[in-house]
mmCIF file of C-alpha atoms in Angstrom:
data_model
loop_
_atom_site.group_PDB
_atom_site.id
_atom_site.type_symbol
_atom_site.label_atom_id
_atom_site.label_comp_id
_atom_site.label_asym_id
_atom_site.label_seq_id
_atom_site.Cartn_x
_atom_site.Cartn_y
_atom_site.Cartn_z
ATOM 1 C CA UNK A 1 0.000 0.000 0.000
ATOM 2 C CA UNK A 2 3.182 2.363 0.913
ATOM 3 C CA UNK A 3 4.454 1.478 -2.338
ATOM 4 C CA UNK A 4 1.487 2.278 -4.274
ATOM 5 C CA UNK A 5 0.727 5.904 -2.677
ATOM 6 C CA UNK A 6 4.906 6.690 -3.049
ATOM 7 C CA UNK A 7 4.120 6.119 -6.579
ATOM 8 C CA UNK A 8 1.638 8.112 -7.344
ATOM 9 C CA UNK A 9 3.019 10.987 -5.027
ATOM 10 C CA UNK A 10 5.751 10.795 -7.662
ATOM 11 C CA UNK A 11 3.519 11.075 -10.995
ATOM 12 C CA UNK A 12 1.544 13.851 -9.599
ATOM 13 C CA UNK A 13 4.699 15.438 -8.744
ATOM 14 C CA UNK A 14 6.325 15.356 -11.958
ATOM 15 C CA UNK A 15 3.106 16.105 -13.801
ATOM 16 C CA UNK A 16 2.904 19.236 -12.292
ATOM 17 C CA UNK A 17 6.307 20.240 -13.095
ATOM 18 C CA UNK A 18 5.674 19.019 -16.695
ATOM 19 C CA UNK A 19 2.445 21.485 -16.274
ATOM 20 C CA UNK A 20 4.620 23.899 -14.875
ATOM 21 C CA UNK A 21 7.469 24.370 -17.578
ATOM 22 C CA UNK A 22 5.452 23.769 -20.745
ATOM 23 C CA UNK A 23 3.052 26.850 -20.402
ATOM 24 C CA UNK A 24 1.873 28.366 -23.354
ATOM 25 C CA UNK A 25 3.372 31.326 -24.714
ATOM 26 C CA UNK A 26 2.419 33.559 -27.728
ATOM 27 C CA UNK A 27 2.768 37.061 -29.119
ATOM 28 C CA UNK A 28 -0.735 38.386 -29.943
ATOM 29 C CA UNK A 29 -0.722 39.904 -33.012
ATOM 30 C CA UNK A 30 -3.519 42.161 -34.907
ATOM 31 C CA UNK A 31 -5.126 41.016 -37.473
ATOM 32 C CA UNK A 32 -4.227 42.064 -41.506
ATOM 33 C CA UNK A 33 -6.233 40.653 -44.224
ATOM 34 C CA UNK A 34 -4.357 40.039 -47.249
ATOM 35 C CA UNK A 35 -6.546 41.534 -50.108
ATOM 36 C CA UNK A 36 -8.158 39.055 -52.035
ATOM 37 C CA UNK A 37 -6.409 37.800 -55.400
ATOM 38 C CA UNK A 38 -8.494 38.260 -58.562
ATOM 39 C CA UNK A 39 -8.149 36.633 -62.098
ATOM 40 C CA UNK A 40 -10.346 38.489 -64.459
ATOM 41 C CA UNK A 41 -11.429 36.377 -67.305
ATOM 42 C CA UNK A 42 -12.295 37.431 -70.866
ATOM 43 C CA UNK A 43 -13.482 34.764 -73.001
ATOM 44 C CA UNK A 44 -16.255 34.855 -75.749
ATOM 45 C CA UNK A 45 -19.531 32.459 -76.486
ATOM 46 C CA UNK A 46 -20.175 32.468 -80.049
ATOM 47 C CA UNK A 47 -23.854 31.341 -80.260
ATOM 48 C CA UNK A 48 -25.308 30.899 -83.663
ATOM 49 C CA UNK A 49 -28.022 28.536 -84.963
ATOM 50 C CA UNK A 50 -27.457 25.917 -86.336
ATOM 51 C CA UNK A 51 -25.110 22.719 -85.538
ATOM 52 C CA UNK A 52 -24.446 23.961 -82.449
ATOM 53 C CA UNK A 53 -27.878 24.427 -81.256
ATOM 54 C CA UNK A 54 -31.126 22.012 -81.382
ATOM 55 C CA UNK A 55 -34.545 22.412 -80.446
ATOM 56 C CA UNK A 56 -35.539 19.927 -77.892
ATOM 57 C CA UNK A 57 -38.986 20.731 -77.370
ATOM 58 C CA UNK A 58 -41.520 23.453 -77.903
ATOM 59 C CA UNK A 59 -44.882 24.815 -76.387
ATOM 60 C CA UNK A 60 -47.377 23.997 -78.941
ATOM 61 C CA UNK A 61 -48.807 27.206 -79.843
ATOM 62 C CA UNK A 62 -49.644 27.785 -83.151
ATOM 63 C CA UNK A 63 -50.549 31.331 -82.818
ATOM 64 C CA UNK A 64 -46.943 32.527 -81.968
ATOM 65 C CA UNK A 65 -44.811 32.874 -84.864
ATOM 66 C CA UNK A 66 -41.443 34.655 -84.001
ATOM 67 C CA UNK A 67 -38.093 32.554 -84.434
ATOM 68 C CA UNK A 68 -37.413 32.161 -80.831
ATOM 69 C CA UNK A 69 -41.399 30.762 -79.630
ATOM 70 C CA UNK A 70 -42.640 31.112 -75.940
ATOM 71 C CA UNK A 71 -41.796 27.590 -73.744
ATOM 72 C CA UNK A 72 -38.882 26.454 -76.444
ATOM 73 C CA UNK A 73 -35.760 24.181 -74.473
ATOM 74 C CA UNK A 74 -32.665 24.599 -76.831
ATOM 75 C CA UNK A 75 -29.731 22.248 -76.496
ATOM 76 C CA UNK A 76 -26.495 23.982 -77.220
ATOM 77 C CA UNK A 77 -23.004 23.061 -77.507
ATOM 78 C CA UNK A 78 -21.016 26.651 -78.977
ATOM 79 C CA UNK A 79 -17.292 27.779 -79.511
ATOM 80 C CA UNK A 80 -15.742 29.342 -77.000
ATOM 81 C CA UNK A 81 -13.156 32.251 -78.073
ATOM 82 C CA UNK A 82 -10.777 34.176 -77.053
ATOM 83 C CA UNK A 83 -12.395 37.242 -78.923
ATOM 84 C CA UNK A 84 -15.600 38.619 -80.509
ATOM 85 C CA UNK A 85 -14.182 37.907 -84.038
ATOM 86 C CA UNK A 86 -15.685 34.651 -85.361
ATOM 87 C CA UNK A 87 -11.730 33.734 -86.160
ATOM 88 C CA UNK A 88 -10.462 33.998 -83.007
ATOM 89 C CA UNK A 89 -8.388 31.404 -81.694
ATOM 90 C CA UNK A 90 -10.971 28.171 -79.862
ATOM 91 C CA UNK A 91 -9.963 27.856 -76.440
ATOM 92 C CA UNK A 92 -12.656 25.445 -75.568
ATOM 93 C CA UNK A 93 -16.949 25.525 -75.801
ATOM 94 C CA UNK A 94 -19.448 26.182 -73.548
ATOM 95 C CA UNK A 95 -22.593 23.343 -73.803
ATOM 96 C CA UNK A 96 -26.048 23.737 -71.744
ATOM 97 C CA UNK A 97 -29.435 24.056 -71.890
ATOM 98 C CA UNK A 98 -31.082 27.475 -72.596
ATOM 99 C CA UNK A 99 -34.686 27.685 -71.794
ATOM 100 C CA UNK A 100 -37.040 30.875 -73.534
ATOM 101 C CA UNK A 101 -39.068 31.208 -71.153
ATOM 102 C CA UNK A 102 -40.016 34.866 -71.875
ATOM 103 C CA UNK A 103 -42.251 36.581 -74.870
ATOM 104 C CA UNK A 104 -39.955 38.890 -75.537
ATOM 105 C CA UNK A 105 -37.028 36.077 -76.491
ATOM 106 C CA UNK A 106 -35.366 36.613 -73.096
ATOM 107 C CA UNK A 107 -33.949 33.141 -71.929
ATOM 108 C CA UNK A 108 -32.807 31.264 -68.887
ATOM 109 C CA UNK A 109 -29.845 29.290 -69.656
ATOM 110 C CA UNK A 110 -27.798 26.403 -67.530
ATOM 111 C CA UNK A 111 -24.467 26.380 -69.450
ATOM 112 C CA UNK A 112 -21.329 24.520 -68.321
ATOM 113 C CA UNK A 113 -17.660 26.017 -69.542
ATOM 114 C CA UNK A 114 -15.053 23.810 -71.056
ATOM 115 C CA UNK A 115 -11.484 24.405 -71.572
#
């Protein structure tokens, strides 16, 4: 039983003076933000009819006779360049799913970039 308590008389002891030297210790500095990095991109969707883009489905209104009809899903799969010029250099193509979902041809489109 002596043994025992001698024992642990002798870890508490030396886990104090672990305790004791290995305090924690730290300048407290303020805080700077680095300002964020930005990459601005220019690149340039060339969308034209055609084999690049194919009606999927259309609302089935006969009275509506514009080139871009009310309820139309479009399936397109267009250059992607580094310029507006139609001989720019290719740099990849953008394909999605454009939805006209307005009557004035404005569309909603879901269009995924590759390079």
């Amino acid at each position: 039983m002596r043994g025992t308590s001698v024992l642990s008389w002798i870890l508490i002891i030396c886990l104090s003076q672990v305790a004791v030297r290995s305090q924690y210790y730290s300048d407290t500095l303020p805080y700077h933000p680095r300002p964020p990095k930005v990459t601005n991109l220019h690149f340039f969707m060339h969308e034209h009819t055609g084999v690049t883009a194919v009606v999927l489905t259309q609302a089935n209104i006969t009275s509506n006779n514009s080139s871009v009809p009310f309820a139309t899903l479009v399936a397109v799969n267009d250059p992607l360049r580094t310029g507006p010029e139609p001989d720019s250099e290719v740099i990849g193509n953008v394909q999605g799913i454009s939805l006209l979902a307005g009557s004035n041809a404005s569309s909603t489109q879901y269009i995924e970039f590759g390079f």
